[in-house]
JSON list of C-alpha atoms in Angstrom, two decimals:
[
{"chain": "K", "resi": 1486, "resn": "MET", "atom": "CA", "xyz": [82.89, 63.03, 38.75]},
{"chain": "K", "resi": 1487, "resn": "LYS", "atom": "CA", "xyz": [85.86, 61.37, 40.05]},
{"chain": "K", "resi": 1488, "resn": "HIS", "atom": "CA", "xyz": [86.41, 63.69, 42.84]},
{"chain": "K", "resi": 1489, "resn": "LEU", "atom": "CA", "xyz": [82.95, 63.66, 44.18]},
{"chain": "K", "resi": 1490, "resn": "ARG", "atom": "CA", "xyz": [82.28, 59.78, 45.23]},
{"chain": "K", "resi": 1491, "resn": "PRO", "atom": "CA", "xyz": [80.86, 59.64, 49.04]},
{"chain": "K", "resi": 1492, "resn": "THR", "atom": "CA", "xyz": [84.56, 58.49, 50.27]},
{"chain": "K", "resi": 1493, "resn": "SER", "atom": "CA", "xyz": [86.51, 60.60, 48.59]},
{"chain": "K", "resi": 1494, "resn": "LYS", "atom": "CA", "xyz": [88.92, 63.48, 50.29]},
{"chain": "K", "resi": 1495, "resn": "LEU", "atom": "CA", "xyz": [87.13, 66.45, 49.08]},
{"chain": "K", "resi": 1496, "resn": "THR", "atom": "CA", "xyz": [83.36, 65.21, 49.70]},
{"chain": "K", "resi": 1497, "resn": "VAL", "atom": "CA", "xyz": [84.91, 64.35, 53.53]},
{"chain": "K", "resi": 1498, "resn": "ILE", "atom": "CA", "xyz": [85.91, 67.80, 54.07]},
{"chain": "K", "resi": 1499, "resn": "LEU", "atom": "CA", "xyz": [83.02, 69.36, 52.49]},
{"chain": "K", "resi": 1500, "resn": "LEU", "atom": "CA", "xyz": [80.27, 67.47, 54.63]},
{"chain": "K", "resi": 1501, "resn": "ALA", "atom": "CA", "xyz": [82.61, 68.22, 57.57]},
{"chain": "K", "resi": 1502, "resn": "LEU", "atom": "CA", "xyz": [83.10, 71.65, 57.44]},
{"chain": "K", "resi": 1503, "resn": "ILE", "atom": "CA", "xyz": [79.29, 72.59, 56.51]},
{"chain": "K", "resi": 1504, "resn": "GLY", "atom": "CA", "xyz": [78.41, 70.87, 59.59]},
{"chain": "K", "resi": 1505, "resn": "ALA", "atom": "CA", "xyz": [81.06, 72.55, 61.46]},
{"chain": "K", "resi": 1506, "resn": "ALA", "atom": "CA", "xyz": [80.19, 75.55, 60.53]},
{"chain": "K", "resi": 1507, "resn": "VAL", "atom": "CA", "xyz": [75.97, 75.14, 61.12]},
{"chain": "K", "resi": 1508, "resn": "LEU", "atom": "CA", "xyz": [77.34, 74.19, 64.73]},
{"chain": "K", "resi": 1509, "resn": "LEU", "atom": "CA", "xyz": [78.76, 77.17, 65.17]},
{"chain": "K", "resi": 1510, "resn": "THR", "atom": "CA", "xyz": [76.02, 79.19, 63.83]},
{"chain": "K", "resi": 1511, "resn": "SER", "atom": "CA", "xyz": [73.19, 77.10, 66.28]},
{"chain": "K", "resi": 1512, "resn": "GLY", "atom": "CA", "xyz": [75.52, 77.83, 68.96]},
{"chain": "K", "resi": 1513, "resn": "GLY", "atom": "CA", "xyz": [74.39, 81.63, 69.36]},
{"chain": "K", "resi": 1514, "resn": "ARG", "atom": "CA", "xyz": [70.49, 80.59, 68.65]},
{"chain": "K", "resi": 1515, "resn": "ILE", "atom": "CA", "xyz": [67.84, 80.00, 70.80]},
{"chain": "K", "resi": 1516, "resn": "TRP", "atom": "CA", "xyz": [67.15, 76.07, 71.35]},
{"chain": "K", "resi": 1517, "resn": "ALA", "atom": "CA", "xyz": [64.73, 76.17, 73.79]},
{"chain": "K", "resi": 1518, "resn": "THR", "atom": "CA", "xyz": [62.45, 78.85, 75.59]},
{"chain": "K", "resi": 1519, "resn": "GLY", "atom": "CA", "xyz": [59.14, 78.63, 78.67]},
{"chain": "K", "resi": 1520, "resn": "THR", "atom": "CA", "xyz": [58.18, 80.17, 81.87]},
{"chain": "K", "resi": 1521, "resn": "VAL", "atom": "CA", "xyz": [59.46, 79.92, 85.24]},
{"chain": "K", "resi": 1522, "resn": "ASN", "atom": "CA", "xyz": [57.55, 80.73, 88.41]},
{"chain": "K", "resi": 1523, "resn": "ASP", "atom": "CA", "xyz": [60.06, 80.53, 90.97]},
{"chain": "K", "resi": 1524, "resn": "PRO", "atom": "CA", "xyz": [59.94, 82.85, 94.55]},
{"chain": "K", "resi": 1525, "resn": "VAL", "atom": "CA", "xyz": [62.83, 84.95, 93.30]},
{"chain": "K", "resi": 1526, "resn": "LEU", "atom": "CA", "xyz": [62.24, 85.23, 89.77]},
{"chain": "K", "resi": 1527, "resn": "GLY", "atom": "CA", "xyz": [59.23, 85.26, 89.98]},
{"chain": "K", "resi": 1528, "resn": "ALA", "atom": "CA", "xyz": [56.63, 84.44, 87.23]},
{"chain": "K", "resi": 1529, "resn": "SER", "atom": "CA", "xyz": [58.97, 85.27, 83.80]},
{"chain": "K", "resi": 1530, "resn": "ARG", "atom": "CA", "xyz": [59.97, 84.28, 80.61]},
{"chain": "K", "resi": 1531, "resn": "ILE", "atom": "CA", "xyz": [63.45, 82.04, 80.14]},
{"chain": "K", "resi": 1532, "resn": "SER", "atom": "CA", "xyz": [65.14, 81.29, 76.90]},
{"chain": "K", "resi": 1533, "resn": "GLY", "atom": "CA", "xyz": [68.85, 79.47, 76.44]},
{"chain": "K", "resi": 1534, "resn": "THR", "atom": "CA", "xyz": [70.94, 79.51, 74.01]},
{"chain": "K", "resi": 1535, "resn": "GLY", "atom": "CA", "xyz": [72.91, 76.38, 72.34]},
{"chain": "K", "resi": 1536, "resn": "THR", "atom": "CA", "xyz": [76.15, 77.47, 74.24]},
{"chain": "K", "resi": 1537, "resn": "GLU", "atom": "CA", "xyz": [74.10, 77.73, 77.34]},
{"chain": "K", "resi": 1538, "resn": "LEU", "atom": "CA", "xyz": [72.06, 74.72, 77.04]},
{"chain": "K", "resi": 1539, "resn": "ALA", "atom": "CA", "xyz": [74.88, 72.49, 75.46]},
{"chain": "K", "resi": 1540, "resn": "THR", "atom": "CA", "xyz": [78.25, 73.53, 76.90]},
{"chain": "K", "resi": 1541, "resn": "GLY", "atom": "CA", "xyz": [80.79, 72.94, 74.18]},
{"chain": "K", "resi": 1542, "resn": "VAL", "atom": "CA", "xyz": [78.93, 72.65, 71.37]},
{"chain": "K", "resi": 1543, "resn": "VAL", "atom": "CA", "xyz": [80.79, 75.21, 69.64]},
{"chain": "K", "resi": 1544, "resn": "ALA", "atom": "CA", "xyz": [84.22, 74.21, 71.16]},
{"chain": "K", "resi": 1545, "resn": "LEU", "atom": "CA", "xyz": [83.52, 71.04, 69.52]},
{"chain": "K", "resi": 1546, "resn": "ALA", "atom": "CA", "xyz": [82.72, 72.30, 66.24]},
{"chain": "K", "resi": 1547, "resn": "LEU", "atom": "CA", "xyz": [85.67, 74.11, 65.95]},
{"chain": "K", "resi": 1548, "resn": "VAL", "atom": "CA", "xyz": [87.38, 70.39, 66.73]},
{"chain": "K", "resi": 1549, "resn": "ALA", "atom": "CA", "xyz": [85.58, 69.01, 64.14]},
{"chain": "K", "resi": 1550, "resn": "ALA", "atom": "CA", "xyz": [86.69, 72.03, 61.92]},
{"chain": "K", "resi": 1551, "resn": "ALA", "atom": "CA", "xyz": [90.44, 71.19, 62.79]},
{"chain": "K", "resi": 1552, "resn": "ALA", "atom": "CA", "xyz": [90.16, 67.51, 62.79]},
{"chain": "K", "resi": 1553, "resn": "ALA", "atom": "CA", "xyz": [88.55, 67.21, 58.76]},
{"chain": "K", "resi": 1554, "resn": "LEU", "atom": "CA", "xyz": [91.36, 69.69, 58.05]},
{"chain": "K", "resi": 1555, "resn": "ALA", "atom": "CA", "xyz": [93.94, 67.86, 59.37]},
{"chain": "K", "resi": 1556, "resn": "SER", "atom": "CA", "xyz": [92.91, 64.85, 58.03]},
{"chain": "K", "resi": 1557, "resn": "ALA", "atom": "CA", "xyz": [92.96, 65.93, 54.69]},
{"chain": "K", "resi": 1558, "resn": "THR", "atom": "CA", "xyz": [96.99, 66.92, 55.00]},
{"chain": "K", "resi": 1559, "resn": "SER", "atom": "CA", "xyz": [98.37, 64.49, 57.30]},
{"chain": "K", "resi": 1560, "resn": "GLY", "atom": "CA", "xyz": [99.80, 60.86, 56.74]},
{"chain": "K", "resi": 1561, "resn": "PRO", "atom": "CA", "xyz": [98.02, 57.65, 57.27]},
{"chain": "K", "resi": 1562, "resn": "LEU", "atom": "CA", "xyz": [98.41, 57.10, 61.03]},
{"chain": "K", "resi": 1563, "resn": "VAL", "atom": "CA", "xyz": [97.64, 60.42, 62.07]},
{"chain": "K", "resi": 1564, "resn": "ARG", "atom": "CA", "xyz": [94.65, 60.84, 59.44]},
{"chain": "K", "resi": 1565, "resn": "ARG", "atom": "CA", "xyz": [92.91, 57.37, 60.92]},
{"chain": "K", "resi": 1566, "resn": "VAL", "atom": "CA", "xyz": [93.36, 59.40, 64.47]},
{"chain": "K", "resi": 1567, "resn": "THR", "atom": "CA", "xyz": [91.89, 62.37, 63.14]},
{"chain": "K", "resi": 1568, "resn": "LEU", "atom": "CA", "xyz": [88.99, 60.65, 61.96]},
{"chain": "K", "resi": 1569, "resn": "VAL", "atom": "CA", "xyz": [88.13, 58.82, 64.72]},
{"chain": "K", "resi": 1570, "resn": "VAL", "atom": "CA", "xyz": [87.78, 62.28, 66.40]},
{"chain": "K", "resi": 1571, "resn": "LEU", "atom": "CA", "xyz": [86.02, 63.42, 64.44]},
{"chain": "K", "resi": 1572, "resn": "ALA", "atom": "CA", "xyz": [83.33, 60.70, 64.68]},
{"chain": "K", "resi": 1573, "resn": "LEU", "atom": "CA", "xyz": [83.72, 61.05, 68.39]},
{"chain": "K", "resi": 1574, "resn": "THR", "atom": "CA", "xyz": [82.79, 65.11, 67.81]},
{"chain": "K", "resi": 1575, "resn": "GLY", "atom": "CA", "xyz": [79.76, 64.02, 65.96]},
{"chain": "K", "resi": 1576, "resn": "LEU", "atom": "CA", "xyz": [78.87, 61.92, 68.59]},
{"chain": "K", "resi": 1577, "resn": "GLY", "atom": "CA", "xyz": [79.45, 64.39, 71.07]},
{"chain": "K", "resi": 1578, "resn": "VAL", "atom": "CA", "xyz": [77.31, 67.13, 69.91]},
{"chain": "K", "resi": 1579, "resn": "GLY", "atom": "CA", "xyz": [74.51, 64.41, 68.31]},
{"chain": "K", "resi": 1580, "resn": "PHE", "atom": "CA", "xyz": [73.64, 63.24, 71.88]},
{"chain": "K", "resi": 1581, "resn": "VAL", "atom": "CA", "xyz": [73.60, 66.62, 73.65]},
{"chain": "K", "resi": 1582, "resn": "ALA", "atom": "CA", "xyz": [71.70, 68.10, 71.19]},
{"chain": "K", "resi": 1583, "resn": "THR", "atom": "CA", "xyz": [69.18, 65.44, 71.59]},
{"chain": "K", "resi": 1584, "resn": "ARG", "atom": "CA", "xyz": [68.78, 65.47, 75.24]},
{"chain": "K", "resi": 1585, "resn": "VAL", "atom": "CA", "xyz": [67.64, 69.32, 74.94]},
{"chain": "K", "resi": 1586, "resn": "GLY", "atom": "CA", "xyz": [65.29, 68.74, 72.08]},
{"chain": "K", "resi": 1587, "resn": "LEU", "atom": "CA", "xyz": [63.52, 65.55, 73.90]},
{"chain": "K", "resi": 1588, "resn": "ASP", "atom": "CA", "xyz": [63.97, 67.16, 77.12]},
{"chain": "K", "resi": 1589, "resn": "PRO", "atom": "CA", "xyz": [64.16, 71.67, 77.12]},
{"chain": "K", "resi": 1590, "resn": "GLU", "atom": "CA", "xyz": [62.18, 71.86, 80.52]},
{"chain": "K", "resi": 1591, "resn": "GLN", "atom": "CA", "xyz": [65.22, 70.19, 82.19]},
{"chain": "K", "resi": 1592, "resn": "ALA", "atom": "CA", "xyz": [68.26, 72.03, 80.24]},
{"chain": "K", "resi": 1593, "resn": "LEU", "atom": "CA", "xyz": [66.09, 75.76, 80.66]},
{"chain": "K", "resi": 1594, "resn": "GLY", "atom": "CA", "xyz": [65.99, 74.76, 84.17]},
{"chain": "K", "resi": 1595, "resn": "ALA", "atom": "CA", "xyz": [69.61, 74.05, 84.74]},
{"chain": "K", "resi": 1596, "resn": "VAL", "atom": "CA", "xyz": [70.58, 77.60, 83.11]},
{"chain": "K", "resi": 1597, "resn": "ALA", "atom": "CA", "xyz": [67.95, 79.15, 85.35]},
{"chain": "K", "resi": 1598, "resn": "ALA", "atom": "CA", "xyz": [68.87, 77.76, 87.99]},
{"chain": "K", "resi": 1599, "resn": "ARG", "atom": "CA", "xyz": [72.70, 79.33, 87.06]},
{"chain": "K", "resi": 1600, "resn": "SER", "atom": "CA", "xyz": [71.41, 82.35, 86.51]},
{"chain": "K", "resi": 1601, "resn": "LEU", "atom": "CA", "xyz": [70.38, 82.54, 90.45]},
{"chain": "K", "resi": 1602, "resn": "GLY", "atom": "CA", "xyz": [73.50, 80.82, 91.62]},
{"chain": "K", "resi": 1603, "resn": "ARG", "atom": "CA", "xyz": [71.89, 77.74, 92.55]},
{"chain": "K", "resi": 1604, "resn": "THR", "atom": "CA", "xyz": [73.10, 74.47, 91.44]},
{"chain": "K", "resi": 1605, "resn": "GLY", "atom": "CA", "xyz": [70.30, 71.28, 90.07]},
{"chain": "K", "resi": 1606, "resn": "SER", "atom": "CA", "xyz": [67.65, 72.60, 88.24]},
{"chain": "K", "resi": 1607, "resn": "ILE", "atom": "CA", "xyz": [64.46, 74.90, 88.24]},
{"chain": "K", "resi": 1608, "resn": "GLU", "atom": "CA", "xyz": [61.35, 73.89, 87.64]},
{"chain": "K", "resi": 1609, "resn": "THR", "atom": "CA", "xyz": [60.33, 75.55, 84.16]},
{"chain": "K", "resi": 1610, "resn": "HIS", "atom": "CA", "xyz": [57.44, 74.75, 81.25]},
{"chain": "K", "resi": 1611, "resn": "ALA", "atom": "CA", "xyz": [59.50, 74.71, 78.39]},
{"chain": "K", "resi": 1612, "resn": "THR", "atom": "CA", "xyz": [59.64, 74.01, 74.27]},
{"chain": "K", "resi": 1613, "resn": "ALA", "atom": "CA", "xyz": [62.44, 73.69, 72.17]},
{"chain": "K", "resi": 1614, "resn": "THR", "atom": "CA", "xyz": [62.94, 75.23, 69.30]},
{"chain": "K", "resi": 1615, "resn": "ALA", "atom": "CA", "xyz": [64.24, 73.59, 65.66]},
{"chain": "K", "resi": 1616, "resn": "TRP", "atom": "CA", "xyz": [67.99, 74.63, 66.54]},
{"chain": "K", "resi": 1617, "resn": "PRO", "atom": "CA", "xyz": [68.77, 71.52, 68.82]},
{"chain": "K", "resi": 1618, "resn": "TRP", "atom": "CA", "xyz": [67.72, 69.55, 65.85]},
{"chain": "K", "resi": 1619, "resn": "ILE", "atom": "CA", "xyz": [69.43, 71.20, 63.06]},
{"chain": "K", "resi": 1620, "resn": "ALA", "atom": "CA", "xyz": [72.16, 70.53, 65.59]},
{"chain": "K", "resi": 1621, "resn": "VAL", "atom": "CA", "xyz": [71.29, 66.94, 65.27]},
{"chain": "K", "resi": 1622, "resn": "VAL", "atom": "CA", "xyz": [71.76, 67.17, 61.26]},
{"chain": "K", "resi": 1623, "resn": "ALA", "atom": "CA", "xyz": [74.87, 68.83, 61.22]},
{"chain": "K", "resi": 1624, "resn": "SER", "atom": "CA", "xyz": [76.37, 66.37, 63.65]},
{"chain": "K", "resi": 1625, "resn": "ALA", "atom": "CA", "xyz": [74.95, 63.27, 61.84]},
{"chain": "K", "resi": 1626, "resn": "LEU", "atom": "CA", "xyz": [77.35, 65.03, 59.00]},
{"chain": "K", "resi": 1627, "resn": "VAL", "atom": "CA", "xyz": [80.14, 65.53, 60.91]},
{"chain": "K", "resi": 1628, "resn": "LEU", "atom": "CA", "xyz": [79.48, 61.67, 61.71]},
{"chain": "K", "resi": 1629, "resn": "LEU", "atom": "CA", "xyz": [78.82, 60.72, 58.16]},
{"chain": "K", "resi": 1630, "resn": "ALA", "atom": "CA", "xyz": [82.15, 62.73, 56.92]},
{"chain": "K", "resi": 1631, "resn": "ALA", "atom": "CA", "xyz": [84.23, 60.70, 59.54]},
{"chain": "K", "resi": 1632, "resn": "VAL", "atom": "CA", "xyz": [82.55, 57.48, 58.67]},
{"chain": "K", "resi": 1633, "resn": "ALA", "atom": "CA", "xyz": [83.00, 57.68, 54.99]},
{"chain": "K", "resi": 1634, "resn": "GLY", "atom": "CA", "xyz": [87.00, 59.78, 55.28]},
{"chain": "K", "resi": 1635, "resn": "TRP", "atom": "CA", "xyz": [87.71, 56.26, 57.26]},
{"chain": "K", "resi": 1636, "resn": "PHE", "atom": "CA", "xyz": [86.76, 53.82, 54.22]},
{"chain": "K", "resi": 1637, "resn": "GLY", "atom": "CA", "xyz": [88.01, 56.05, 51.60]},
{"chain": "K", "resi": 1638, "resn": "ALA", "atom": "CA", "xyz": [91.56, 57.29, 53.28]},
{"chain": "K", "resi": 1639, "resn": "SER", "atom": "CA", "xyz": [93.55, 54.70, 52.37]},
{"chain": "K", "resi": 1640, "resn": "SER", "atom": "CA", "xyz": [93.26, 56.22, 48.56]},
{"chain": "K", "resi": 1641, "resn": "TRP", "atom": "CA", "xyz": [93.68, 59.54, 49.94]},
{"chain": "K", "resi": 1642, "resn": "ARG", "atom": "CA", "xyz": [96.59, 61.49, 48.50]},
{"chain": "K", "resi": 1643, "resn": "GLY", "atom": "CA", "xyz": [98.84, 63.94, 50.44]},
{"chain": "K", "resi": 1644, "resn": "LEU", "atom": "CA", "xyz": [99.62, 67.36, 49.93]},
{"chain": "K", "resi": 1645, "resn": "GLY", "atom": "CA", "xyz": [101.58, 66.31, 46.33]},
{"chain": "K", "resi": 1646, "resn": "ALA", "atom": "CA", "xyz": [104.76, 66.85, 45.35]},
{"chain": "K", "resi": 1647, "resn": "ARG", "atom": "CA", "xyz": [105.33, 70.97, 45.02]},
{"chain": "K", "resi": 1648, "resn": "TYR", "atom": "CA", "xyz": [104.06, 70.69, 48.70]},
{"chain": "K", "resi": 1649, "resn": "GLU", "atom": "CA", "xyz": [107.35, 68.21, 49.33]},
{"chain": "K", "resi": 1650, "resn": "ALA", "atom": "CA", "xyz": [110.55, 69.35, 51.01]},
{"chain": "K", "resi": 1651, "resn": "PRO", "atom": "CA", "xyz": [113.15, 69.86, 48.66]},
{"chain": "K", "resi": 1652, "resn": "GLY", "atom": "CA", "xyz": [116.05, 66.84, 47.67]},
{"chain": "K", "resi": 1653, "resn": "ALA", "atom": "CA", "xyz": [116.81, 64.92, 45.56]},
{"chain": "K", "resi": 1654, "resn": "THR", "atom": "CA", "xyz": [114.85, 62.62, 43.22]},
{"chain": "K", "resi": 1655, "resn": "ALA", "atom": "CA", "xyz": [115.77, 59.30, 41.34]},
{"chain": "K", "resi": 1656, "resn": "GLY", "atom": "CA", "xyz": [117.72, 59.83, 37.95]},
{"chain": "K", "resi": 1657, "resn": "ALA", "atom": "CA", "xyz": [116.87, 57.44, 34.71]},
{"chain": "K", "resi": 1658, "resn": "ARG", "atom": "CA", "xyz": [118.76, 54.51, 36.14]},
{"chain": "K", "resi": 1659, "resn": "GLY", "atom": "CA", "xyz": [118.35, 55.02, 40.01]},
{"chain": "K", "resi": 1660, "resn": "GLN", "atom": "CA", "xyz": [121.05, 57.68, 40.21]},
{"chain": "K", "resi": 1661, "resn": "ARG", "atom": "CA", "xyz": [120.79, 60.10, 42.70]},
{"chain": "K", "resi": 1662, "resn": "VAL", "atom": "CA", "xyz": [120.05, 63.52, 40.63]},
{"chain": "K", "resi": 1663, "resn": "ALA", "atom": "CA", "xyz": [119.54, 67.01, 42.37]},
{"chain": "K", "resi": 1664, "resn": "SER", "atom": "CA", "xyz": [115.73, 68.36, 42.42]},
{"chain": "K", "resi": 1665, "resn": "ASP", "atom": "CA", "xyz": [115.25, 71.72, 41.15]},
{"chain": "K", "resi": 1666, "resn": "TRP", "atom": "CA", "xyz": [114.65, 73.17, 44.45]},
{"chain": "K", "resi": 1667, "resn": "ASP", "atom": "CA", "xyz": [118.67, 71.91, 44.83]},
{"chain": "K", "resi": 1668, "resn": "ARG", "atom": "CA", "xyz": [119.68, 73.09, 41.34]},
{"chain": "K", "resi": 1669, "resn": "LEU", "atom": "CA", "xyz": [118.53, 76.83, 42.64]},
{"chain": "K", "resi": 1670, "resn": "ASP", "atom": "CA", "xyz": [119.88, 76.67, 45.85]},
{"chain": "K", "resi": 1671, "resn": "ALA", "atom": "CA", "xyz": [123.17, 76.50, 44.09]},
{"chain": "K", "resi": 1672, "resn": "GLY", "atom": "CA", "xyz": [122.65, 79.39, 41.93]},
{"chain": "K", "resi": 1673, "resn": "ASP", "atom": "CA", "xyz": [121.70, 77.24, 38.55]},
{"chain": "K", "resi": 1674, "resn": "ASP", "atom": "CA", "xyz": [118.81, 78.08, 36.66]},
{"chain": "K", "resi": 1675, "resn": "PRO", "atom": "CA", "xyz": [117.21, 74.28, 35.59]},
{"chain": "K", "resi": 1676, "resn": "THR", "atom": "CA", "xyz": [115.06, 76.23, 33.04]},
{"chain": "K", "resi": 1677, "resn": "ALA", "atom": "CA", "xyz": [118.18, 77.55, 31.14]},
{"chain": "K", "resi": 1678, "resn": "ARG", "atom": "CA", "xyz": [120.06, 74.12, 31.97]},
{"chain": "K", "resi": 1679, "resn": "ASP", "atom": "CA", "xyz": [117.49, 72.11, 30.40]},
{"chain": "K", "resi": 1680, "resn": "ASP", "atom": "CA", "xyz": [116.81, 74.05, 27.35]},
{"chain": "K", "resi": 1681, "resn": "PRO", "atom": "CA", "xyz": [119.20, 73.44, 24.26]},
{"chain": "K", "resi": 1682, "resn": "THR", "atom": "CA", "xyz": [119.02, 76.38, 22.88]},
{"chain": "K", "resi": 1683, "resn": "VAL", "atom": "CA", "xyz": [119.78, 79.04, 25.78]},
{"chain": "K", "resi": 1684, "resn": "ARG", "atom": "CA", "xyz": [124.09, 79.70, 25.05]},
{"chain": "K", "resi": 1685, "resn": "ASP", "atom": "CA", "xyz": [125.84, 78.73, 28.34]},
{"chain": "K", "resi": 1686, "resn": "GLU", "atom": "CA", "xyz": [127.41, 82.40, 28.86]},
{"chain": "K", "resi": 1687, "resn": "SER", "atom": "CA", "xyz": [129.51, 80.96, 31.67]},
{"chain": "K", "resi": 1688, "resn": "SER", "atom": "CA", "xyz": [131.30, 78.48, 28.97]},
{"chain": "K", "resi": 1689, "resn": "GLY", "atom": "CA", "xyz": [131.47, 81.51, 26.40]},
{"chain": "K", "resi": 1690, "resn": "THR", "atom": "CA", "xyz": [129.76, 79.72, 23.76]}
]
């Protein structure tokens, strides 16, 4: 199908929104669990969610969704800017999610320290769940959408003529002709005027 080619607007928007939705979901899920042995905390289990271990993941997911929608409705220049924002968002989330997945002890230790009002990190023994890697895949979808959009954006159309501001259109010989919107504003019914079978009551014929 034409609209499902890799660089089409529909494909790009779907990829970006799916990735953003997964990132939003991951923010409330447990990314790492472990144990900590501290004089204050004692020997206890601790866990951290995506929003705790990867600060800003939810905010970046919202930015990605907004950038994707803006790229679909904006002009060529703004569209390029929003696609760059989309790519940077995917890279940013991918970086922090990968860091948590590879070093959950450091990330979880920082959460434990903050819970005690400390800075730095407390030594922990932790393992990552599947969610950091799910977030990495989701960020890859966002990045893929941005790259595909960059190569296909030049062929995208705007919102369409029906969403454009009312104004004059060009006639058959290039003359300035009022649009249907203008005629409606003036109290004229363009459908009646264009139909020769409709009697013009104002002329009495």
